[in-house]
Short mmCIF file of C-alpha atoms in Angstrom, two decimals:
data_model
loop_
_atom_site.label_atom_id
_atom_site.label_comp_id
_atom_site.label_asym_id
_atom_site.label_seq_id
_atom_site.Cartn_x
_atom_site.Cartn_y
_atom_site.Cartn_z
CA UNK K 286 -87.57 -5.81 86.66
CA UNK K 287 -86.65 -9.19 85.34
CA UNK K 288 -85.89 -12.10 87.62
CA UNK K 289 -82.38 -13.45 87.93
CA UNK K 290 -83.59 -16.72 86.43
CA UNK K 291 -84.81 -14.96 83.30
CA UNK K 292 -81.54 -13.06 82.96
CA UNK K 293 -79.42 -16.18 83.36
CA UNK K 294 -81.40 -18.16 80.83
CA UNK K 295 -81.48 -15.20 78.45
CA UNK K 296 -77.72 -14.80 78.62
CA UNK K 297 -77.10 -18.51 78.16
CA UNK K 298 -79.32 -18.78 75.11
CA UNK K 299 -77.90 -15.62 73.59
CA UNK K 300 -74.28 -16.73 73.99
CA UNK K 301 -75.09 -20.18 72.68
CA UNK K 302 -76.85 -18.90 69.57
CA UNK K 303 -74.13 -16.35 68.80
CA UNK K 304 -71.27 -18.79 69.27
CA UNK K 305 -72.89 -21.49 67.17
CA UNK K 306 -73.62 -19.11 64.31
CA UNK K 307 -70.12 -17.62 64.45
CA UNK K 308 -68.51 -21.05 64.55
CA UNK K 309 -70.41 -22.04 61.42
CA UNK K 310 -69.52 -18.79 59.65
CA UNK K 311 -65.83 -19.15 60.37
CA UNK K 312 -65.60 -22.82 59.41
CA UNK K 313 -67.78 -22.26 56.37
CA UNK K 314 -65.61 -19.44 55.09
CA UNK K 315 -62.27 -21.08 55.95
CA UNK K 316 -61.62 -22.49 52.45
CA UNK K 317 -62.30 -19.05 50.97
CA UNK K 318 -59.89 -17.46 53.45
CA UNK K 319 -57.14 -19.92 52.62
CA UNK K 320 -57.60 -19.48 48.89
CA UNK K 321 -57.61 -15.70 49.19
CA UNK K 322 -54.52 -15.75 51.37
CA UNK K 323 -52.63 -17.99 48.95
CA UNK K 324 -53.46 -15.75 46.01
CA UNK K 325 -52.48 -12.68 47.99
CA UNK K 326 -49.12 -14.20 48.84
CA UNK K 327 -48.50 -15.23 45.24
CA UNK K 328 -49.32 -11.76 43.99
CA UNK K 329 -46.96 -10.40 46.61
CA UNK K 330 -44.13 -12.64 45.44
CA UNK K 331 -44.75 -11.94 41.77
CA UNK K 332 -44.86 -8.20 42.39
CA UNK K 333 -41.09 -8.33 42.89
CA UNK K 334 -40.68 -9.29 39.24
CA UNK K 335 -43.58 -7.35 37.80
CA UNK K 336 -41.40 -5.93 35.02
CA UNK K 337 -40.66 -9.48 33.80
CA UNK K 338 -44.26 -10.67 33.74
CA UNK K 339 -46.28 -10.90 30.53
CA UNK K 340 -48.96 -8.60 31.98
CA UNK K 341 -49.29 -6.09 34.78
CA UNK K 342 -50.20 -7.82 38.02
CA UNK K 343 -53.12 -5.46 38.52
CA UNK K 344 -54.71 -6.58 35.25
CA UNK K 345 -54.32 -10.27 36.00
CA UNK K 346 -57.25 -12.21 37.35
CA UNK K 347 -56.78 -14.56 40.28
CA UNK K 348 -56.91 -17.57 37.97
CA UNK K 349 -54.20 -16.13 35.76
CA UNK K 350 -51.97 -15.55 38.76
CA UNK K 351 -52.46 -19.12 39.92
CA UNK K 352 -51.83 -20.65 36.51
CA UNK K 353 -48.77 -18.46 35.96
CA UNK K 354 -47.44 -19.50 39.33
CA UNK K 355 -48.09 -23.18 38.63
CA UNK K 356 -46.57 -23.20 35.18
CA UNK K 357 -43.61 -20.85 35.51
CA UNK K 358 -42.51 -20.98 39.12
CA UNK K 359 -40.41 -23.72 40.61
CA UNK K 360 -40.42 -23.93 44.38
CA UNK K 361 -37.29 -24.85 46.25
CA UNK K 362 -36.63 -25.03 49.96
CA UNK K 363 -33.04 -24.74 51.11
CA UNK K 364 -31.48 -25.34 54.49
CA UNK K 365 -28.83 -23.28 56.26
CA UNK K 366 -26.06 -25.07 54.34
CA UNK K 367 -27.59 -24.12 51.04
CA UNK K 368 -28.74 -27.59 50.05
CA UNK K 369 -32.18 -27.95 48.57
CA UNK K 370 -34.58 -30.08 50.56
CA UNK K 371 -36.92 -32.65 49.06
CA UNK K 372 -40.58 -33.16 49.71
CA UNK K 373 -41.55 -29.70 50.85
CA UNK K 374 -42.82 -26.75 48.85
CA UNK K 375 -41.64 -23.20 49.45
CA UNK K 376 -45.19 -22.03 50.06
CA UNK K 377 -45.37 -24.15 53.18
CA UNK K 378 -42.36 -22.45 54.77
CA UNK K 379 -43.43 -19.77 57.16
CA UNK K 380 -40.65 -17.23 57.60
CA UNK K 381 -42.06 -15.98 60.89
CA UNK K 382 -41.85 -19.39 62.57
CA UNK K 383 -38.51 -20.23 60.95
CA UNK K 384 -37.09 -17.16 62.61
CA UNK K 385 -37.66 -18.61 66.04
CA UNK K 386 -35.55 -21.70 65.31
CA UNK K 387 -31.79 -21.79 65.86
CA UNK K 388 -29.96 -20.50 62.81
CA UNK K 389 -28.62 -23.82 61.55
CA UNK K 390 -32.06 -25.45 61.57
CA UNK K 391 -33.87 -22.79 59.57
CA UNK K 392 -35.38 -23.43 56.20
CA UNK K 393 -35.56 -20.77 53.51
CA UNK K 394 -38.08 -20.63 50.66
CA UNK K 395 -36.83 -19.90 47.17
CA UNK K 396 -38.99 -19.40 44.11
CA UNK K 397 -37.42 -19.79 40.71
CA UNK K 398 -39.27 -18.01 37.94
CA UNK K 399 -38.65 -19.18 34.41
CA UNK K 400 -38.68 -16.01 32.34
CA UNK K 401 -37.78 -15.58 28.66
CA UNK K 402 -34.41 -14.15 29.66
CA UNK K 403 -33.60 -17.11 31.87
CA UNK K 404 -34.16 -18.03 35.46
CA UNK K 405 -34.95 -15.46 38.12
CA UNK K 406 -34.30 -16.41 41.73
CA UNK K 407 -36.84 -14.98 44.16
CA UNK K 408 -35.44 -14.92 47.64
CA UNK K 409 -37.34 -14.13 50.77
CA UNK K 410 -35.77 -11.94 53.45
CA UNK K 411 -37.02 -10.74 56.80
CA UNK K 412 -35.85 -8.18 59.32
CA UNK K 413 -36.85 -5.57 61.85
CA UNK K 414 -38.37 -2.18 61.14
CA UNK K 415 -39.14 0.48 63.69
CA UNK K 416 -42.31 -1.00 65.16
CA UNK K 417 -42.43 -4.53 63.91
CA UNK K 418 -41.20 -6.99 61.32
CA UNK K 419 -40.46 -6.01 57.74
CA UNK K 420 -39.83 -8.38 54.88
CA UNK K 421 -39.08 -8.43 51.20
CA UNK K 422 -38.91 -10.63 48.15
CA UNK K 423 -35.71 -9.95 46.28
CA UNK K 424 -35.48 -11.15 42.69
CA UNK K 425 -32.00 -11.99 41.42
CA UNK K 426 -31.16 -12.55 37.78
CA UNK K 427 -29.57 -15.63 36.29
CA UNK K 428 -26.10 -14.10 36.66
CA UNK K 429 -26.74 -14.56 40.41
CA UNK K 430 -25.61 -11.03 41.02
CA UNK K 431 -28.01 -8.44 39.60
CA UNK K 432 -31.26 -7.58 41.38
CA UNK K 433 -34.18 -7.31 38.95
CA UNK K 434 -36.81 -6.28 41.43
CA UNK K 435 -37.93 -6.19 45.02
CA UNK K 436 -41.24 -6.13 46.83
CA UNK K 437 -41.39 -4.96 50.41
CA UNK K 438 -43.89 -5.62 53.13
CA UNK K 439 -44.29 -4.67 56.76
CA UNK K 440 -46.52 -5.26 59.74
CA UNK K 441 -46.95 -1.77 61.09
CA UNK K 442 -44.49 0.89 59.98
CA UNK K 443 -45.65 4.50 60.21
CA UNK K 444 -47.78 5.48 57.20
CA UNK K 445 -46.07 8.16 55.19
CA UNK K 446 -42.70 7.40 56.73
CA UNK K 447 -41.53 3.82 57.25
CA UNK K 448 -44.50 2.42 55.36
CA UNK K 449 -43.17 4.14 52.25
CA UNK K 450 -40.97 1.08 51.66
CA UNK K 451 -44.17 -0.54 50.45
CA UNK K 452 -46.47 2.35 49.56
CA UNK K 453 -43.99 4.32 47.48
CA UNK K 454 -43.17 2.41 44.31
CA UNK K 455 -40.07 4.55 43.93
CA UNK K 456 -38.35 2.88 46.86
CA UNK K 457 -38.31 -0.74 45.68
CA UNK K 458 -37.52 0.41 42.15
CA UNK K 459 -34.24 1.89 43.35
CA UNK K 460 -32.97 -1.64 43.86
CA UNK K 461 -33.38 -2.63 40.21
CA UNK K 462 -30.03 -3.20 38.58
CA UNK K 463 -28.08 -3.17 41.82
CA UNK K 464 -25.46 -5.89 42.35
CA UNK K 465 -25.02 -8.01 45.44
CA UNK K 466 -21.41 -8.95 44.68
CA UNK K 467 -18.56 -6.51 44.11
CA UNK K 468 -15.99 -6.65 41.29
CA UNK K 469 -13.89 -9.21 43.15
CA UNK K 470 -16.93 -11.44 43.56
CA UNK K 471 -17.23 -10.81 47.29
CA UNK K 472 -20.61 -10.46 48.91
CA UNK K 473 -21.52 -6.87 49.81
CA UNK K 474 -25.29 -6.79 49.24
CA UNK K 475 -27.13 -3.47 48.80
CA UNK K 476 -27.14 -0.86 51.52
CA UNK K 477 -29.64 1.86 52.26
CA UNK K 478 -27.77 5.08 53.03
CA UNK K 479 -28.83 8.46 54.32
CA UNK K 480 -27.97 11.60 52.49
CA UNK K 481 -27.79 10.30 48.95
CA UNK K 482 -26.44 7.04 47.57
CA UNK K 483 -22.92 7.36 46.17
CA UNK K 484 -22.08 3.87 45.00
CA UNK K 485 -24.31 3.28 41.96
CA UNK K 486 -24.11 -0.49 42.30
CA UNK K 487 -24.45 -1.18 46.00
CA UNK K 488 -26.29 1.75 47.57
CA UNK K 489 -29.80 3.19 47.47
CA UNK K 490 -31.30 6.30 49.04
CA UNK K 491 -32.92 6.04 52.46
CA UNK K 492 -36.39 7.40 53.20
CA UNK K 493 -36.23 10.75 54.95
CA UNK K 494 -37.89 10.67 58.33
CA UNK K 495 -37.70 6.89 58.51
CA UNK K 496 -34.14 6.30 59.64
CA UNK K 497 -34.75 3.17 61.69
CA UNK K 498 -36.84 1.50 59.00
CA UNK K 499 -34.15 2.36 56.45
CA UNK K 500 -31.41 0.90 58.63
CA UNK K 501 -33.63 -2.16 59.13
CA UNK K 502 -34.00 -2.62 55.37
CA UNK K 503 -30.25 -2.26 54.97
CA UNK K 504 -29.52 -4.91 57.58
CA UNK K 505 -32.19 -7.18 56.19
CA UNK K 506 -30.70 -6.98 52.70
CA UNK K 507 -27.27 -7.93 54.02
CA UNK K 508 -28.24 -10.70 56.42
CA UNK K 509 -31.23 -12.06 54.55
CA UNK K 510 -29.54 -12.56 51.19
CA UNK K 511 -26.42 -14.05 52.74
CA UNK K 512 -28.15 -17.33 53.57
CA UNK K 513 -29.02 -17.88 49.92
CA UNK K 514 -25.44 -17.37 48.77
CA UNK K 515 -24.21 -20.98 49.17
CA UNK K 516 -27.14 -22.25 47.11
CA UNK K 517 -26.72 -19.57 44.45
CA UNK K 518 -22.96 -20.19 44.23
CA UNK K 519 -23.66 -23.88 43.72
CA UNK K 520 -25.96 -23.03 40.82
CA UNK K 521 -23.14 -21.21 39.08
CA UNK K 522 -21.03 -24.31 38.59
CA UNK Y 199 -111.60 9.63 77.89
CA UNK Y 200 -109.39 12.21 76.31
CA UNK Y 201 -106.39 10.34 77.59
CA UNK Y 202 -107.39 7.07 75.96
CA UNK Y 203 -108.09 8.95 72.74
CA UNK Y 204 -104.59 10.33 72.55
CA UNK Y 205 -103.15 7.00 73.49
CA UNK Y 206 -104.89 5.22 70.66
CA UNK Y 207 -103.92 8.04 68.38
CA UNK Y 208 -100.28 7.45 69.20
CA UNK Y 209 -100.61 3.73 68.77
CA UNK Y 210 -102.38 4.10 65.49
CA UNK Y 211 -99.73 6.35 64.02
CA UNK Y 212 -99.03 4.83 60.66
CA UNK Y 213 -95.65 3.16 60.29
CA UNK Y 214 -94.92 3.94 56.68
CA UNK Y 215 -92.02 2.62 54.66
CA UNK Y 216 -90.81 5.98 53.48
CA UNK Y 217 -92.97 8.62 55.09
CA UNK Y 218 -91.60 12.04 55.95
CA UNK Y 219 -90.53 10.80 59.39
CA UNK Y 220 -88.63 7.90 57.92
CA UNK Y 221 -86.92 10.14 55.41
CA UNK Y 222 -85.90 12.45 58.21
CA UNK Y 223 -84.23 9.54 59.97
CA UNK Y 224 -81.89 9.23 57.01
CA UNK Y 225 -81.32 12.91 56.27
CA UNK Y 226 -81.03 14.25 59.82
CA UNK Y 227 -77.76 12.50 60.67
CA UNK Y 228 -76.22 13.83 57.47
CA UNK Y 229 -76.37 17.39 58.73
CA UNK Y 230 -78.41 18.59 61.72
CA UNK Y 231 -77.70 15.54 63.84
CA UNK Y 232 -74.43 14.31 62.40
CA UNK Y 233 -72.91 11.63 64.64
CA UNK Y 234 -69.37 13.00 64.31
CA UNK Y 235 -69.75 16.75 64.21
CA UNK Y 236 -72.87 17.19 66.35
CA UNK Y 237 -73.10 14.13 68.57
CA UNK Y 238 -69.27 13.95 68.68
CA UNK Y 239 -69.27 10.15 68.48
CA UNK Y 240 -66.83 7.93 66.66
CA UNK Y 241 -64.10 10.55 66.43
CA UNK Y 242 -61.39 8.06 67.37
CA UNK Y 243 -61.84 5.91 64.29
CA UNK Y 244 -62.30 9.03 62.18
CA UNK Y 245 -58.70 9.86 63.01
CA UNK Y 246 -57.36 6.41 62.34
CA UNK Y 247 -58.77 5.39 58.97
CA UNK Y 248 -58.77 8.68 57.11
CA UNK Y 249 -55.23 8.86 55.75
CA UNK Y 250 -56.49 7.60 52.42
CA UNK Y 251 -59.83 7.63 50.69
CA UNK Y 252 -60.19 3.97 49.83
CA UNK Y 253 -59.99 2.47 53.33
CA UNK Y 254 -62.18 5.33 54.56
CA UNK Y 255 -64.84 4.40 51.99
CA UNK Y 256 -64.79 0.75 52.98
CA UNK Y 257 -64.85 1.66 56.67
CA UNK Y 258 -67.85 3.90 56.01
CA UNK Y 259 -69.70 1.08 54.30
CA UNK Y 260 -68.78 -1.42 57.03
CA UNK Y 261 -69.94 0.90 59.81
CA UNK Y 262 -73.17 1.69 57.98
CA UNK Y 263 -73.92 -2.01 57.61
CA UNK Y 264 -73.14 -2.68 61.27
CA UNK Y 265 -75.13 0.27 62.65
CA UNK Y 266 -78.09 -0.54 60.42
CA UNK Y 267 -78.29 -4.20 61.26
CA UNK Y 268 -77.42 -3.95 64.95
CA UNK Y 269 -80.17 -1.35 65.30
CA UNK Y 270 -82.54 -3.70 63.51
CA UNK Y 271 -81.63 -6.71 65.64
CA UNK Y 272 -81.73 -4.83 68.94
CA UNK Y 273 -85.02 -3.22 68.02
CA UNK Y 274 -86.52 -6.65 67.31
CA UNK Y 275 -85.24 -7.92 70.65
CA UNK Y 276 -86.01 -4.76 72.60
CA UNK Y 277 -89.05 -6.01 74.50
CA UNK Y 278 -87.27 -9.10 75.78
CA UNK Y 279 -83.93 -7.65 76.77
CA UNK Y 280 -83.56 -7.52 80.56
CA UNK Y 281 -82.80 -3.92 81.52
CA UNK Y 282 -79.94 -4.89 83.85
CA UNK Y 283 -77.86 -6.49 81.13
CA UNK Y 284 -79.00 -4.48 78.11
CA UNK Y 285 -75.54 -3.05 77.43
CA UNK Y 286 -73.96 -6.48 77.41
CA UNK Y 287 -76.63 -7.75 75.06
CA UNK Y 288 -76.02 -4.78 72.76
CA UNK Y 289 -72.30 -5.40 72.82
CA UNK Y 290 -72.76 -9.07 71.97
CA UNK Y 291 -74.95 -8.18 69.00
CA UNK Y 292 -72.44 -5.59 67.76
CA UNK Y 293 -69.47 -7.89 68.22
CA UNK Y 294 -71.33 -10.66 66.45
CA UNK Y 295 -72.16 -8.51 63.44
CA UNK Y 296 -68.66 -7.06 63.24
CA UNK Y 297 -67.14 -10.53 63.29
CA UNK Y 298 -69.44 -11.61 60.48
CA UNK Y 299 -68.53 -8.51 58.44
CA UNK Y 300 -64.85 -9.15 59.04
CA UNK Y 301 -65.09 -12.81 58.04
CA UNK Y 302 -67.00 -11.98 54.87
CA UNK Y 303 -64.50 -9.26 53.95
CA UNK Y 304 -61.62 -11.64 54.57
CA UNK Y 305 -63.14 -14.26 52.32
CA UNK Y 306 -64.18 -12.07 49.42
CA UNK Y 307 -61.96 -9.01 49.59
CA UNK Y 308 -58.71 -10.15 51.15
CA UNK Y 309 -56.45 -7.18 50.25
CA UNK Y 310 -58.96 -4.76 51.75
CA UNK Y 311 -59.27 -6.89 54.87
CA UNK Y 312 -55.49 -6.88 55.15
CA UNK Y 313 -55.44 -3.11 54.94
CA UNK Y 314 -58.22 -2.57 57.45
CA UNK Y 315 -57.62 -5.54 59.73
CA UNK Y 316 -57.36 -3.75 63.09
CA UNK Y 317 -59.90 -1.09 62.31
CA UNK Y 318 -62.66 -3.57 61.51
CA UNK Y 319 -62.35 -4.97 65.00
CA UNK Y 320 -62.49 -1.44 66.29
CA UNK Y 321 -65.98 -0.94 64.86
CA UNK Y 322 -67.10 -2.77 68.00
CA UNK Y 323 -65.81 0.09 70.09
CA UNK Y 324 -67.18 2.77 67.78
CA UNK Y 325 -69.46 4.77 70.02
CA UNK Y 326 -71.86 5.55 67.19
CA UNK Y 327 -73.07 1.97 67.08
CA UNK Y 328 -73.77 1.63 70.77
CA UNK Y 329 -74.92 5.23 71.06
CA UNK Y 330 -77.64 4.65 68.48
CA UNK Y 331 -78.69 1.37 70.10
CA UNK Y 332 -79.15 3.06 73.46
CA UNK Y 333 -80.68 6.24 72.16
CA UNK Y 334 -82.91 4.89 69.42
CA UNK Y 335 -83.21 1.18 68.84
CA UNK Y 336 -84.17 0.35 72.45
CA UNK Y 337 -87.33 2.43 72.13
CA UNK Y 338 -88.37 2.33 68.48
CA UNK Y 339 -89.81 -0.15 65.98
CA UNK Y 340 -87.45 -2.21 63.81
CA UNK Y 341 -87.82 -0.54 60.41
CA UNK Y 342 -87.28 2.94 61.78
CA UNK Y 343 -84.36 1.76 63.86
CA UNK Y 344 -82.82 0.22 60.78
CA UNK Y 345 -83.17 3.51 58.90
CA UNK Y 346 -81.77 5.43 61.84
CA UNK Y 347 -78.77 3.10 61.83
CA UNK Y 348 -78.22 3.53 58.11
CA UNK Y 349 -78.59 7.30 58.41
CA UNK Y 350 -76.08 7.57 61.21
CA UNK Y 351 -73.66 5.26 59.44
CA UNK Y 352 -73.97 7.45 56.35
CA UNK Y 353 -73.49 10.62 58.38
CA UNK Y 354 -70.33 9.16 59.87
CA UNK Y 355 -69.20 8.01 56.43
CA UNK Y 356 -69.76 11.46 54.98
CA UNK Y 357 -67.35 13.05 57.45
CA UNK Y 358 -64.91 10.18 57.04
CA UNK Y 359 -64.84 10.57 53.28
CA UNK Y 360 -64.52 14.36 53.42
CA UNK Y 361 -61.63 14.18 55.90
CA UNK Y 362 -59.94 11.37 53.98
CA UNK Y 363 -60.20 13.19 50.65
CA UNK Y 364 -58.56 16.30 52.09
CA UNK Y 365 -55.88 14.35 53.93
CA UNK Y 366 -55.00 12.20 50.96
CA UNK Y 367 -54.88 15.19 48.63
CA UNK Y 368 -52.62 17.36 50.75
CA UNK Y 369 -50.72 14.59 52.50
CA UNK Y 370 -49.95 12.46 49.48
CA UNK Y 371 -50.97 14.56 46.53
CA UNK Y 372 -53.29 11.79 45.46
CA UNK Y 373 -56.97 10.98 45.02
CA UNK Y 374 -58.18 7.38 45.50
CA UNK Y 375 -54.56 6.32 45.17
CA UNK Y 376 -53.93 8.15 41.91
CA UNK Y 377 -51.10 10.63 42.13
CA UNK Y 378 -52.20 14.07 40.94
CA UNK Y 379 -49.91 16.46 42.79
CA UNK Y 380 -46.24 16.56 43.61
CA UNK Y 381 -43.43 14.09 43.28
CA UNK Y 382 -44.24 10.81 41.56
CA UNK Y 383 -42.01 7.78 41.65
CA UNK Y 384 -40.50 8.96 38.37
CA UNK Y 385 -39.25 11.91 40.32
CA UNK Y 386 -37.85 9.75 43.10
CA UNK Y 387 -35.92 7.68 40.61
CA UNK Y 388 -34.33 10.63 38.88
CA UNK Y 389 -34.52 13.85 40.81
CA UNK Y 390 -32.81 16.07 38.27
CA UNK Y 391 -34.65 14.89 35.18
CA UNK Y 392 -38.14 15.26 36.62
CA UNK Y 393 -37.52 18.30 38.77
CA UNK Y 394 -40.75 19.98 37.75
CA UNK Y 395 -42.78 17.30 39.47
CA UNK Y 396 -41.47 18.42 42.82
CA UNK Y 397 -43.17 21.79 43.06
CA UNK Y 398 -45.62 20.47 45.64
CA UNK Y 399 -44.13 19.10 48.80
CA UNK Y 400 -46.62 16.70 50.44
CA UNK Y 401 -47.67 17.98 53.82
CA UNK Y 402 -46.45 15.48 56.40
CA UNK Y 403 -48.86 16.80 59.02
CA UNK Y 404 -51.79 15.60 56.92
CA UNK Y 405 -50.54 12.03 57.12
CA UNK Y 406 -50.51 11.84 60.90
CA UNK Y 407 -53.77 11.45 62.84
CA UNK Y 408 -53.50 14.88 64.48
CA UNK Y 409 -54.49 16.55 61.22
CA UNK Y 410 -57.83 14.73 61.26
CA UNK Y 411 -58.80 16.25 64.59
CA UNK Y 412 -58.04 19.72 63.19
CA UNK Y 413 -60.14 18.96 60.11
CA UNK Y 414 -63.03 17.59 62.15
CA UNK Y 415 -62.78 20.68 64.34
CA UNK Y 416 -62.92 22.96 61.33
CA UNK Y 417 -65.94 21.05 60.01
CA UNK Y 418 -67.70 21.49 63.34
CA UNK Y 419 -66.89 25.20 63.31
CA UNK Y 420 -68.19 25.74 59.78
CA UNK Y 421 -71.31 23.68 60.42
CA UNK Y 422 -72.14 25.47 63.68
CA UNK Y 423 -71.71 28.90 62.22
CA UNK Y 424 -73.85 28.16 59.14
CA UNK Y 425 -76.60 25.99 60.58
CA UNK Y 426 -79.00 28.11 62.68
CA UNK Y 427 -80.33 25.00 64.46
CA UNK Y 428 -76.96 24.35 66.02
CA UNK Y 429 -76.24 27.81 67.35
CA UNK Y 430 -75.53 27.57 71.04
CA UNK Y 431 -78.00 29.66 73.01
CA UNK Y 432 -75.93 29.90 76.17
#
């Protein structure tokens, strides 16, 4: 049997050693974490316009991604009225915390990619899935109407069902070539419908077995893109 | 006199690097003493991370590293650990190692960390780690404990990889993320043009965790019926 004194001192020393070592590990690795996170986010954004990139994203090294992002991508932050704000870069805007603000105070990040065929506007939208948040980067062509690509993400949708929005490359690819405005120039966005899309320009097929996630994507596409409209309309003139 | 003789004989037993006993520490958990199918430890995480092969592989490596090193550390500390709080000490060591593994993964392999995030934390609660500390490391020298940890991690990983390979193949028609069976995204884009790709319908049951418990059960059944050492006498 060990005395209480021994046990107390043992515990104290153990906790102290462990916490000091852990604190040093975490602070020491912090710059690496931040760098890795930034690259991950940039890859995520660029994956929406993979078809427009000079190389496949998978074959690009981290340095190439960073230099491509620095040279070709312009970062804009817009407010709820659609005016671009000065002195802040889109990377710094955190969609999750913006969501908690009242609607007219929110800021929205916009990335403008300079491709050979003209500018591509990369909008960032966020909505609710079945279990948690879902989000997407939606790339819109210079005509401010046609979607060139999307990249979806989610916190915790069911693998094989809701998570297919990200895992199944067929789902985001359905959005390519869809239009957000109808013939009259009114905003309709793209809807996700069950039982087969009928409108070739404004509808895509839902994922079977993932009704709520599909409805969430549909709502997100309508509400999320709407806030970018004033800014995009202003670009037209 | 005879008693002292045997005692010194035990004490003088050579601690080799890779003697037959040491080799057995590695090979035993792979079959006769497998942590999942024989000791029935760590089943929970075996259900969670085995939908696809790649995360299962990384999980297997992470658990092997943690079991190996926590066994080593606890074995080095074993003579000083107060009996009353030994479990807490073990838990602190495990939690410490898991946090270090997680931080290193996050820094150098961010996408993988993202994919595994919750499950890495759950290594702490993996009963294999603590089970081996209690059953082996508390009473054995460091090098052997380390090998025992590695062996048990590998035995766990073996089951994990086998389950994951089967689940990914039948549940997604893929291997390591490469589609080899059933509908590809070409098919999803144009159902009529690529109709021949649809002959295999991925089995949805294989994607949900319940399938893993069936698979583990089948493994246990096969192993018990083929391995004479495991035949239940009763």
